[in-house]
CSV table of C-alpha atoms in Angstrom, one decimal:
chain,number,residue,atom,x,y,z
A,12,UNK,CA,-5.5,-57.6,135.9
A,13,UNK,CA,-7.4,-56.7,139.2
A,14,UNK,CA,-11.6,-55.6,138.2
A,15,UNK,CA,-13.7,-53.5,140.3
A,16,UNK,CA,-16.2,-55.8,142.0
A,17,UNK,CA,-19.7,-54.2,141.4
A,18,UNK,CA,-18.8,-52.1,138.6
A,19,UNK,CA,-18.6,-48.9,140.0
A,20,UNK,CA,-14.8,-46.4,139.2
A,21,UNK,CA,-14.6,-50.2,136.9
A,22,UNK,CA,-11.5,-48.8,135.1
A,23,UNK,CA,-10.6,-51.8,132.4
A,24,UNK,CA,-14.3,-53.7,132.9
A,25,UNK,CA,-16.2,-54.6,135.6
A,26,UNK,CA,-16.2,-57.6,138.0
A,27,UNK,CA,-18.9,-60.2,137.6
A,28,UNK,CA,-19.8,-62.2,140.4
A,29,UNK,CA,-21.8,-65.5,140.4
A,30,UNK,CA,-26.0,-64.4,140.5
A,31,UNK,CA,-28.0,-65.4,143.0
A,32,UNK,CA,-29.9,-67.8,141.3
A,33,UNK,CA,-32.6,-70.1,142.1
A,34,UNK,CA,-30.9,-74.1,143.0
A,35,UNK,CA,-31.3,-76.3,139.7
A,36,UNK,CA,-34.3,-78.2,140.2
A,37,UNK,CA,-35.9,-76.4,142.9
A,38,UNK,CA,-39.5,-74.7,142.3
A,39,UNK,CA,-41.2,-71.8,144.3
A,40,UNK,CA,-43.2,-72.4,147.1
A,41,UNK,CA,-46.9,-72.7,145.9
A,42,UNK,CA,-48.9,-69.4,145.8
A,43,UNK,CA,-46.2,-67.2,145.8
A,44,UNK,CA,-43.8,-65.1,142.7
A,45,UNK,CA,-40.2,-65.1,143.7
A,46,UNK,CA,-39.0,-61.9,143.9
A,47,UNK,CA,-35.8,-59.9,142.5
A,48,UNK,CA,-33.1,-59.8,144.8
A,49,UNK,CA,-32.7,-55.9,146.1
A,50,UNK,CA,-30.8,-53.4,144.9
A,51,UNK,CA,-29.3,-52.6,147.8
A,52,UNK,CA,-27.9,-56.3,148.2
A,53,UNK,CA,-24.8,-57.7,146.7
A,54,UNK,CA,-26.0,-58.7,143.0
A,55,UNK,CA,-24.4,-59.1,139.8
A,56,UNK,CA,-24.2,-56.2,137.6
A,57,UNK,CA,-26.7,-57.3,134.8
A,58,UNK,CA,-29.2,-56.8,137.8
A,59,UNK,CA,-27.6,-53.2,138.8
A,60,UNK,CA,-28.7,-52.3,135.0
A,61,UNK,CA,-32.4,-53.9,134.9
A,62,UNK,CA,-32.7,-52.2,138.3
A,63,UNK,CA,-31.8,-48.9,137.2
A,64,UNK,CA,-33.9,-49.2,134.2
A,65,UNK,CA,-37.3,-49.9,135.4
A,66,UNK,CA,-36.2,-46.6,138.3
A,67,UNK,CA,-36.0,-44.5,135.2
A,68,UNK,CA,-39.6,-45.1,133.9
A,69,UNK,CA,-42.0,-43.0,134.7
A,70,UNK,CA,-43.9,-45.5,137.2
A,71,UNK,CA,-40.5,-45.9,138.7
A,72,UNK,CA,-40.0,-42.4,139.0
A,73,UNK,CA,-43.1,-41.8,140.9
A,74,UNK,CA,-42.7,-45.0,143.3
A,75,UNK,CA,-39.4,-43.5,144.4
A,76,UNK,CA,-40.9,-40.4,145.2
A,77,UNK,CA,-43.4,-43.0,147.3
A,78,UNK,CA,-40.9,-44.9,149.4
A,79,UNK,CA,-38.2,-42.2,150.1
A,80,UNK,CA,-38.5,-42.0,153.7
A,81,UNK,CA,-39.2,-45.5,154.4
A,82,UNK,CA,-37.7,-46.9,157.4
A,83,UNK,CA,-35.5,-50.2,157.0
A,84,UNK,CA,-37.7,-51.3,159.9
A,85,UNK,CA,-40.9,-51.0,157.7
A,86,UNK,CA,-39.3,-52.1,154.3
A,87,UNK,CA,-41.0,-55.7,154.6
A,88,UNK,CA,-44.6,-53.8,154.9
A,89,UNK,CA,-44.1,-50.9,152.4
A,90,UNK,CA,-43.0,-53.6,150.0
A,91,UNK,CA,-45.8,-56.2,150.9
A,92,UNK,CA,-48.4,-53.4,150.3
A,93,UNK,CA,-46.9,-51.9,147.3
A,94,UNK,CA,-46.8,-55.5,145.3
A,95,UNK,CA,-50.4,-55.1,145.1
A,96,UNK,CA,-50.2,-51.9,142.5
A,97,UNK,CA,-46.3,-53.1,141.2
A,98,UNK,CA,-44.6,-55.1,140.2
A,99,UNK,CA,-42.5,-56.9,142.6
A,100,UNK,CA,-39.4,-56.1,140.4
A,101,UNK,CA,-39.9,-52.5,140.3
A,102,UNK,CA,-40.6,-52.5,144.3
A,103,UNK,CA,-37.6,-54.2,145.1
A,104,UNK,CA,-35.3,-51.6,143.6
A,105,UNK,CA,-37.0,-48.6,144.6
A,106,UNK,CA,-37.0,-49.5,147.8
A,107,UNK,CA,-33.4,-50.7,147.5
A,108,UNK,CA,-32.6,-47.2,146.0
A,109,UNK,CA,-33.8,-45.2,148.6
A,110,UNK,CA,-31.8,-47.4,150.8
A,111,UNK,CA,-28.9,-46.4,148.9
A,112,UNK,CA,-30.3,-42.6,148.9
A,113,UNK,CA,-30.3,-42.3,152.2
A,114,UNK,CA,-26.7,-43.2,152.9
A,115,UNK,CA,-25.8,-41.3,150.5
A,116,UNK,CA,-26.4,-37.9,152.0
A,117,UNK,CA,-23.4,-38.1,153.9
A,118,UNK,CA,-21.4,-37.8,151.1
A,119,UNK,CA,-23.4,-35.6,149.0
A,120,UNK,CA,-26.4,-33.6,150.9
A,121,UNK,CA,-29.8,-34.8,151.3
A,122,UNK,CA,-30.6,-32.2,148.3
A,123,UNK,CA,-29.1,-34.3,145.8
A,124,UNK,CA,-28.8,-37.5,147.4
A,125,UNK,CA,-32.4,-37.5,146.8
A,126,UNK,CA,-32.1,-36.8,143.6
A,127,UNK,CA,-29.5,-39.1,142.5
A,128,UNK,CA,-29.1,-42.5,141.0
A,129,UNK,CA,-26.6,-45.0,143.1
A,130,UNK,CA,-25.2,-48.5,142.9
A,131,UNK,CA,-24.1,-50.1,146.2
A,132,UNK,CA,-20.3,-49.5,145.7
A,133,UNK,CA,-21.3,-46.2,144.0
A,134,UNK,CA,-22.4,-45.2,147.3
A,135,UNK,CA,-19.1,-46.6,149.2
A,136,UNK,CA,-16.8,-45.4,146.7
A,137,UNK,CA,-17.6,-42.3,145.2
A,138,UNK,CA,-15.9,-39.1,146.0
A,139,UNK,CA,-17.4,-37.1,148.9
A,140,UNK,CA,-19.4,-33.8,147.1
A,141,UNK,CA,-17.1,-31.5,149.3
A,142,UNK,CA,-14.1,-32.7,148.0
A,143,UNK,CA,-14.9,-33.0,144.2
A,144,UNK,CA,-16.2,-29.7,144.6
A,145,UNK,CA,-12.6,-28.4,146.1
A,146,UNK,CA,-10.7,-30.7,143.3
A,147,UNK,CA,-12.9,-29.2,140.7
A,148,UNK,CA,-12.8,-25.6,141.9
A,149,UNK,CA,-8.8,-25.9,141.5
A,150,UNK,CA,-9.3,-26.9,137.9
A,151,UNK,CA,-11.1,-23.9,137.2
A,152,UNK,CA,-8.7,-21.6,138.8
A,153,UNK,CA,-5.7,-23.3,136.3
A,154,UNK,CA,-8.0,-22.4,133.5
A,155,UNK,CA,-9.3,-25.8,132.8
A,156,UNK,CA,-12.3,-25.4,130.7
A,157,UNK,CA,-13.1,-29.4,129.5
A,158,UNK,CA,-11.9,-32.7,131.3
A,159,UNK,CA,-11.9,-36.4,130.4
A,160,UNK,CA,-13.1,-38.1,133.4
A,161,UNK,CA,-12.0,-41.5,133.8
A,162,UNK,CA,-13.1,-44.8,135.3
A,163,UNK,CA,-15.8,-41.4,136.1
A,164,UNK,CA,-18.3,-44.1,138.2
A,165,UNK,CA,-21.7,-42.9,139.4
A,166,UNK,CA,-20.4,-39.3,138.2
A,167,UNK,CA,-19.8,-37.5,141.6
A,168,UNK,CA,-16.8,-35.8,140.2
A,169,UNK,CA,-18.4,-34.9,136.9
A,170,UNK,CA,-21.5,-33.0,138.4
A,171,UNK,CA,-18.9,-31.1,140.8
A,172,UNK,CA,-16.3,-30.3,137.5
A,173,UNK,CA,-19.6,-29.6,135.8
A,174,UNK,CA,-21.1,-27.1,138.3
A,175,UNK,CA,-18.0,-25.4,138.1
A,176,UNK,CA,-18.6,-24.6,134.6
A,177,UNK,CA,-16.5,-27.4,133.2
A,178,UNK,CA,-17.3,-29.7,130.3
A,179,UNK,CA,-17.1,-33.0,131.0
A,180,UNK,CA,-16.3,-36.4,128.9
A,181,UNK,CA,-17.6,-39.5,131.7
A,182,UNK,CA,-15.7,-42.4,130.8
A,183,UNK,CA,-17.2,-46.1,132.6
A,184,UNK,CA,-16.6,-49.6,131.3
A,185,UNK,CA,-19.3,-50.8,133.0
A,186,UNK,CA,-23.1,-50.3,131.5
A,187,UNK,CA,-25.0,-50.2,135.0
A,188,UNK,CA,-22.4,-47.9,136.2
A,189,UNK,CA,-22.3,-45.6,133.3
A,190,UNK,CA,-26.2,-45.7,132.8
A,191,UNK,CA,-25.9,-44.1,136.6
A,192,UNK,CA,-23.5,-41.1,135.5
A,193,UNK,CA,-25.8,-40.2,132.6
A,194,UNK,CA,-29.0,-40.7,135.2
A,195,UNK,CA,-27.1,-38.2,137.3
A,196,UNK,CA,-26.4,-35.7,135.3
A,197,UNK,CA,-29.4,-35.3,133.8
A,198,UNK,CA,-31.2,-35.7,137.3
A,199,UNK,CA,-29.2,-32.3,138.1
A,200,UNK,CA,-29.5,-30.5,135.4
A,201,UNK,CA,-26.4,-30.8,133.9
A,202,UNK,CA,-26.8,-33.3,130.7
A,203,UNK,CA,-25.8,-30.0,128.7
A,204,UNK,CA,-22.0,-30.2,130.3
A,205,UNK,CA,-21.3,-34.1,131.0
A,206,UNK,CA,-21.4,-36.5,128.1
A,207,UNK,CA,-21.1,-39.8,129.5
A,208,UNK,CA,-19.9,-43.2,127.3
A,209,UNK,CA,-19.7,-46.9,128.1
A,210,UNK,CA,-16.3,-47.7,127.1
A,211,UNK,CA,-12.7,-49.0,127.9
A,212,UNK,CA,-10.4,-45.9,129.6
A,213,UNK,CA,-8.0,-47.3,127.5
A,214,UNK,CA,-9.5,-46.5,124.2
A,215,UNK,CA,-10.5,-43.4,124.7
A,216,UNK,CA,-9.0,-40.0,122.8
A,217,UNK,CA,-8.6,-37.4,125.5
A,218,UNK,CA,-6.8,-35.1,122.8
A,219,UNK,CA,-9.5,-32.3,122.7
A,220,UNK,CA,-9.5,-32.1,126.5
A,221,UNK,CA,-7.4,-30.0,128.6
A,222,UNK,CA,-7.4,-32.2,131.4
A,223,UNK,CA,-7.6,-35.3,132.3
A,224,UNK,CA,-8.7,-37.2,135.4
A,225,UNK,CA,-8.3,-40.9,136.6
A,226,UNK,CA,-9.9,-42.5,139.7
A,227,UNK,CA,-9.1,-45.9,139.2
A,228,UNK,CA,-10.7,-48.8,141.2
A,229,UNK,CA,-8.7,-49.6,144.8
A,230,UNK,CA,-11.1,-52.4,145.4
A,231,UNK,CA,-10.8,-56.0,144.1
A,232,UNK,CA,-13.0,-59.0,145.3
A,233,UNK,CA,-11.0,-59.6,148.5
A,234,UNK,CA,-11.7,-55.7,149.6
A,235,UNK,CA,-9.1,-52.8,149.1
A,236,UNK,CA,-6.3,-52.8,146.9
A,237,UNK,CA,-2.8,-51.0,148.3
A,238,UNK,CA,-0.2,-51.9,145.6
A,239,UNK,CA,-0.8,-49.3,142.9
A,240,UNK,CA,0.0,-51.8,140.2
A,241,UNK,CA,-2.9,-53.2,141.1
A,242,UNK,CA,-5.0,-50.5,140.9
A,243,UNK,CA,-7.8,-51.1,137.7
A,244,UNK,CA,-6.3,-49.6,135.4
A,245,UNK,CA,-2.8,-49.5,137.0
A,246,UNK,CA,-1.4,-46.3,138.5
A,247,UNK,CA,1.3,-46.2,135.7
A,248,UNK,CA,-1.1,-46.3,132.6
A,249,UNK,CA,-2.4,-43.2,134.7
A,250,UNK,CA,0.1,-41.6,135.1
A,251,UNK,CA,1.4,-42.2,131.2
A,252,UNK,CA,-2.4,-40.6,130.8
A,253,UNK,CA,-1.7,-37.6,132.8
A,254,UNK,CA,1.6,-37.5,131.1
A,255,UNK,CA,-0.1,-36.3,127.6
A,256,UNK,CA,-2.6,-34.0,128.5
A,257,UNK,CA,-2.0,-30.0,129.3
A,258,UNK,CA,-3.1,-30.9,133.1
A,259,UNK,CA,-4.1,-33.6,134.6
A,260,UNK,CA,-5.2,-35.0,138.6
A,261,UNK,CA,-4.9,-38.7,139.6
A,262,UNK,CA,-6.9,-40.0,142.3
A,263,UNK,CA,-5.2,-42.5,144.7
A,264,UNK,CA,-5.3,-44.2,148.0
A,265,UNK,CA,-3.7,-41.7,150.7
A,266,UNK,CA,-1.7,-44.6,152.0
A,267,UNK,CA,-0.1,-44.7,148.8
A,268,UNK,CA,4.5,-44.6,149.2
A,269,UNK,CA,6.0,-41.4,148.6
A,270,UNK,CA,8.5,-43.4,146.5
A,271,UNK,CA,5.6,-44.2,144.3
A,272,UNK,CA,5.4,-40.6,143.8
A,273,UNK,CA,6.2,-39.6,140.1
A,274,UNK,CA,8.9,-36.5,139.8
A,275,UNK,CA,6.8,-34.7,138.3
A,276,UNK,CA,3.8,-34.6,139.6
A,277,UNK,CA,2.8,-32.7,143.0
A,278,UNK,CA,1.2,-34.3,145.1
A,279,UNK,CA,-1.8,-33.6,147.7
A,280,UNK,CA,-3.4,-34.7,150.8
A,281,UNK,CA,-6.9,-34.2,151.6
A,282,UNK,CA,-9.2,-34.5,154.5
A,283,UNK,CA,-12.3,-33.7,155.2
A,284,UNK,CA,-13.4,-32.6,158.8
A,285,UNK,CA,-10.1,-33.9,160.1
A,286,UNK,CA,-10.7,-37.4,158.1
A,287,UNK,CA,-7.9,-38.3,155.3
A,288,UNK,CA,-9.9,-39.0,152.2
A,289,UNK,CA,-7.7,-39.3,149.0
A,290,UNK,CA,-4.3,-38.3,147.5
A,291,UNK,CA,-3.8,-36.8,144.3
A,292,UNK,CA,-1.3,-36.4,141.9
A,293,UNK,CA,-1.3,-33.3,139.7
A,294,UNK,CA,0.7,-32.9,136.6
A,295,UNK,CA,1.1,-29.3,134.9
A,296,UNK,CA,0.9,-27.4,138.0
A,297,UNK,CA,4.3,-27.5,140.5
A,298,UNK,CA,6.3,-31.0,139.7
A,299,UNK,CA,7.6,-31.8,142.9
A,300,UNK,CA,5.7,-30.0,145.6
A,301,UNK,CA,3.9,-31.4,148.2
A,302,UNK,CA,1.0,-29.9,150.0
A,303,UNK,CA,-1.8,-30.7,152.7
A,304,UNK,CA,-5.2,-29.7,151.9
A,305,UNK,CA,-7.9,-29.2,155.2
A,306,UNK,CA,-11.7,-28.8,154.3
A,307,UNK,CA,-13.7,-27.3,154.8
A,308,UNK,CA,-11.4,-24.3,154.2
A,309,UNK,CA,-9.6,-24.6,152.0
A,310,UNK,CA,-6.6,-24.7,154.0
A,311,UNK,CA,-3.4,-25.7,152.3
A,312,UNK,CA,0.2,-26.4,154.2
A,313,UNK,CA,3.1,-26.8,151.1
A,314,UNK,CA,6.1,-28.5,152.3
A,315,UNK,CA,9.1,-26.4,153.1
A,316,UNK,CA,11.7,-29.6,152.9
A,317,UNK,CA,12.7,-29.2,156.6
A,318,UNK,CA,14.4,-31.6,158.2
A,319,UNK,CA,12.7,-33.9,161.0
A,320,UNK,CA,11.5,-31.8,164.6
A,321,UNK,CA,14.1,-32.3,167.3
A,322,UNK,CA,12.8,-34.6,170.0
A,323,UNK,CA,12.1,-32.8,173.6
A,324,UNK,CA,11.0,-32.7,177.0
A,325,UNK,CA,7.2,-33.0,177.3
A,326,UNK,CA,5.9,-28.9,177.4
A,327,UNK,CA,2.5,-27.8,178.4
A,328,UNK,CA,0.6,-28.3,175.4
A,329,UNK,CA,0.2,-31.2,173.1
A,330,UNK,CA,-0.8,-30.7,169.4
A,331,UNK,CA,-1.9,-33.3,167.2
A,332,UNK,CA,-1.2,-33.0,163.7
A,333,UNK,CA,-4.1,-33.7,160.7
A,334,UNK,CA,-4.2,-36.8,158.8
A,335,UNK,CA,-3.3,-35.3,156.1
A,336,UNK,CA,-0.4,-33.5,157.4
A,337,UNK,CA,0.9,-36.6,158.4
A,338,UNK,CA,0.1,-38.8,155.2
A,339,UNK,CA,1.9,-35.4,153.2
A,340,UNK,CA,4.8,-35.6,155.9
A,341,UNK,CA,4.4,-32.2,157.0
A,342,UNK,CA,4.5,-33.0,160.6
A,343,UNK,CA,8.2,-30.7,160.2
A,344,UNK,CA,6.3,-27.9,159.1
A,345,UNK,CA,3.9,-27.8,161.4
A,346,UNK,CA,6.6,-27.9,164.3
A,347,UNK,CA,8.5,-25.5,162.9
A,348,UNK,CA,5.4,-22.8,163.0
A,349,UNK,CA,5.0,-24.0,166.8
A,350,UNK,CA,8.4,-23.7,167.8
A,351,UNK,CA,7.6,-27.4,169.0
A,352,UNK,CA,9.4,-30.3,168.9
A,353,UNK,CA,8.2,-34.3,168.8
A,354,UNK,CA,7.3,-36.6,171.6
A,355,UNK,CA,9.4,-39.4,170.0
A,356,UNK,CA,11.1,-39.2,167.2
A,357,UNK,CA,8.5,-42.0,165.5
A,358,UNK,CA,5.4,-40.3,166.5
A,359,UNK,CA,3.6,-37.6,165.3
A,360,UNK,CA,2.7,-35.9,168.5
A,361,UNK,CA,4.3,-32.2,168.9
A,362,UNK,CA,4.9,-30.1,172.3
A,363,UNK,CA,5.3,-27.1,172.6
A,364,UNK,CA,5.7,-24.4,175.4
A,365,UNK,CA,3.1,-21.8,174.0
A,366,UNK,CA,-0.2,-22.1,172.3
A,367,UNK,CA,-0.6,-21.1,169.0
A,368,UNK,CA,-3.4,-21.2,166.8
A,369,UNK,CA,-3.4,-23.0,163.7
A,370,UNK,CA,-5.6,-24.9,161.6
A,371,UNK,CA,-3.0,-28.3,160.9
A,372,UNK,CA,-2.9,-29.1,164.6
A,373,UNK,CA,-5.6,-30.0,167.4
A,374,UNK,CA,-4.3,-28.3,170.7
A,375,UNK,CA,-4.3,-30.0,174.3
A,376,UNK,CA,-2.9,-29.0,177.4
A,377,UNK,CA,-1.0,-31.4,179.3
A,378,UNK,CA,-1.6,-31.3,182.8
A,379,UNK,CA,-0.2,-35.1,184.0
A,380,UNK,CA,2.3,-37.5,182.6
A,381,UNK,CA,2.1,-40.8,183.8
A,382,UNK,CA,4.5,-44.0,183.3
A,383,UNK,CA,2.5,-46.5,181.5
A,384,UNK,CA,0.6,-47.8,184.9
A,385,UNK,CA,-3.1,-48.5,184.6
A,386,UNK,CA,-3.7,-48.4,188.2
A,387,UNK,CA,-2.3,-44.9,188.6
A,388,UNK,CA,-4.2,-43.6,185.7
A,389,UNK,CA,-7.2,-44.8,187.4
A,390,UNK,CA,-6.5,-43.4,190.8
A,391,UNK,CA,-5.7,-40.0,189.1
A,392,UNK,CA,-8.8,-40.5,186.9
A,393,UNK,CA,-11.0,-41.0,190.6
A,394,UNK,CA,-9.4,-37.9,191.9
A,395,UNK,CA,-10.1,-35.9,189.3
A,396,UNK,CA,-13.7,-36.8,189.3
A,397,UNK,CA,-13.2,-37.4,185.2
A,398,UNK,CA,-16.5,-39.7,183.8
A,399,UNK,CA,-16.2,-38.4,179.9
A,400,UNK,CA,-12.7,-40.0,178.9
A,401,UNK,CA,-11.0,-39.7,175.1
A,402,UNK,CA,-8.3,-42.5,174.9
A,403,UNK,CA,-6.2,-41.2,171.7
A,404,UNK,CA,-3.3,-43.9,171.3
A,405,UNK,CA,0.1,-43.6,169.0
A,406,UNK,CA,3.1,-46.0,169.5
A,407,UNK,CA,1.1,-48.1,171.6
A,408,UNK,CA,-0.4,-51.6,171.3
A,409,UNK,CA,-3.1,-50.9,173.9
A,410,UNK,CA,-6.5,-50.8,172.9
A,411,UNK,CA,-8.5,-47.5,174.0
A,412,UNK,CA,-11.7,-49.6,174.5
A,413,UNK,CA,-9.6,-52.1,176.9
A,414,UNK,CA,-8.6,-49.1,178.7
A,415,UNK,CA,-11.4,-47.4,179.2
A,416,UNK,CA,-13.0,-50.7,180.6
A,417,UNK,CA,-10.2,-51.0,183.3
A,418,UNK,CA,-9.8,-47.3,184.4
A,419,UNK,CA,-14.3,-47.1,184.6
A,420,UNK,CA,-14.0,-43.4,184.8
A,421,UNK,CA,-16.7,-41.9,187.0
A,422,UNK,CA,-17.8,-38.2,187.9
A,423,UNK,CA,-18.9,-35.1,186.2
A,424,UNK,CA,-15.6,-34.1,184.3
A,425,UNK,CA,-13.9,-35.0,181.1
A,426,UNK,CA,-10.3,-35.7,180.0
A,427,UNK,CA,-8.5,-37.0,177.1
A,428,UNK,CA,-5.7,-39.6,177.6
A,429,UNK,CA,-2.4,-40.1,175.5
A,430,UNK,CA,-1.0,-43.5,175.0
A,431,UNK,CA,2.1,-43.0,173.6
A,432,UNK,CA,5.7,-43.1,174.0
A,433,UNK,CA,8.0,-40.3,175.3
A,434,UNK,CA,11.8,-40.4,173.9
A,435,UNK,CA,10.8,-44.0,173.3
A,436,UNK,CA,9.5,-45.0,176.9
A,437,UNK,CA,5.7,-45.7,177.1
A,438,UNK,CA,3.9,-43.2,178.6
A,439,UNK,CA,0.4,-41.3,179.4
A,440,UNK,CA,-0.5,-37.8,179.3
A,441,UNK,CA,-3.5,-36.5,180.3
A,442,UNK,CA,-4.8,-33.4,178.9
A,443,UNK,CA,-7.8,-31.2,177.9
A,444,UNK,CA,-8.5,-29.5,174.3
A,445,UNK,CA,-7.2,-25.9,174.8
């Protein structure tokens, strides 16, 4: 059985890693306390937890409030002046918190991020706040009114289900990682709606819920996990989960098969600002339907079950599908509402004669294609005065970083280069958004 290293979305239990300890025999240099190692840093759970305790104090509290802008440049000075008043401890993991704070406000807002209580792979792992707030806002729409979250981790999907009015059971293995969901919801005001418990997913009695939701861990000690089998707990105790509640929504890697796709469950794509973030399965909404999801929108494409696009001659414009229409294999569908065809039949590039608007597809106007020749894509580069240049590759092994290096684009202009292949010959198209 795979464990989450760090103990956050722990599933089954939590990873424990070796502690940083001090060498068997070795003393501290004279004169000075050996420190705690940071929060921030890659320490074993236990540590995670004492850390988290001592922020929770009311001296903790306030020394948070203290260091919340600190600079990682200054972090050596802050914490050498604040040893003076604290204990070193304490210092460590407040200033490893805000750390942790302030990476965090990409995902959730600097509102709450500043607010919140994170572990390191709390901070890596947890669900983006715009996208919990979209999965949540669905589950009020089917009439959900309490969830089971499982494997629920720092508790970003719990304060989004909770804002939207939903009463939430927060299920963790892991202590440090639980303690962090509880921190959270009380730090937001929303103890009243998420009750969180330490305890094994597996034991848990989701009966008196009408959903339930799984994120189980995708990380393992060597780094991501892509067999779902291996996912902590598996994807099919989660789906056998899903399986006896009224509704339920499975959280999974987007690169996850289609074959692994239960028949009855529909399944979704999600991306965020044109960034693929997660798949889900749903159960008790459309068995069998598939359907990209764009934020911010919502904007949802279901599949029509079209066949694949016709490959064609190369037309004036150039669309390039979203990740997530791609993951959901949606690329058809798209063509279809383009009156467009593809590139190649193995890439995802569609042309088209006309431009269209629509929100599944980034538009560009072709106005050279090239045979894959370096030197005549620089000389058309010179002439064209281009000095801003996008290299977007598909089907080829060239690196755009290599390419940009050889072409040295110079000048006032800007255009975006295709590698890719054309009815299966390797070619370059150069463009401009339209």
């Amino acid at each position: 059985m795979v464990q989450a290293a760090g103990g956050t979305r722990s599933g089954w239990g939590a990873g424990h890693g070796p502690s940083r300890r001090q060498a068997p025999g070795s003393t501290p240099r004279p004169g000075r306390t050996p420190s705690a190692p940071r929060l921030a840093d890659n320490v074993p759970v236990n540590d995670h937890l004492a850390s988290l305790s001592l922020l929770l104090t009311p001296e903790g509290r306030a020394l948070l409030d203290v260091v919340r802008d600190t600079d990682p440049a200054d972090e050596l000075a802050v914490a050498t002046r604040l040893r003076r008043e604290h204990p070193a401890e304490l210092v460590s993991a407040a200033l490893g918190q805000a750390r942790l704070r302030q990476r965090a406000v990409a995902k959730f807002g600097a509102a709450d991020a500043g607010r919140m209580f994170f572990t390191p792979n709390g901070v890596e792992q947890s669900t983006r706040a715009s996208v919990a707030t979209y999965r949540a806002e669905r589950m009020r729409e089917l009439g959900i009114g309490s969830v089971a979250d499982l494997c629920c981790g720092i508790g970003g999907d719990a304060v989004a289900l909770a804002r939207a009015g939903i009463r939430v059971l927060a299920v963790d293995r892991d202590p440090a990682t639980a303690a962090a969901a509880r921190a959270n919801a009380e730090a937001l005001g929303l103890a009243g709606l998420v009750e969180v418990r330490e305890a094994d997913v597996t034991g848990v009695d989701t009966s008196g819920y009408d959903a339930v939701f799984v994120d189980p861990a995708r990380r393992g000690g060597r780094g991501r996990i892509f067999d779902p089998e291996a996912y902590s707990p598996p994807l099919s105790w989660a789906v056998e989960a899903a399986r006896k509640a009224p509704h339920a929504a499975l959280k999974i890697a987007p690169g996850v098969p289609h074959e692994a796709v239960p028949d009855d469950a529909e399944a979704e794509w999600i991306s965020d600002g044109g960034d693929v973030k997660e798949a889900v399965l749903w159960f008790g909404t459309a068995p069998g339907a598939i359907r990209a999801t764009l934020l911010p929108g919502p904007r949802t494409l279901l599949s029509r079950g079209l066949p694949d696009p016709e490959v064609r001659s190369v037309g004036r414009y150039l669309y390039e599908p979203d990740g997530a229409v791609i993951r959901a294999h949606l690329v058809a569908e798209v063509a279809d509402d383009l009156d467009g065809g593809l590139l190649d039949a193995t890439i995802a590039y569609i042309t088209a004669d006309e431009l269209r608007p629509t929100p599944y597809a980034t538009a560009y106007e072709i106005t050279d294609r090239l045979p894959f020749n370096v030197k005549k894509l620089k000389a058309l580069l010179r002439e064209r005065e281009v000095g801003v240049l996008t290299v977007k590759k598909r089907g080829s092994a060239v690196e755009p970083e290599e390419l940009r290096k050889k072409v040295k684009p110079q000048g006032p202009n800007a255009a975006t280069v295709f590698l890719t292949r054309v009815a299966g010959a390797p070619t370059m198209l150069v463009g401009r958004p339209a």
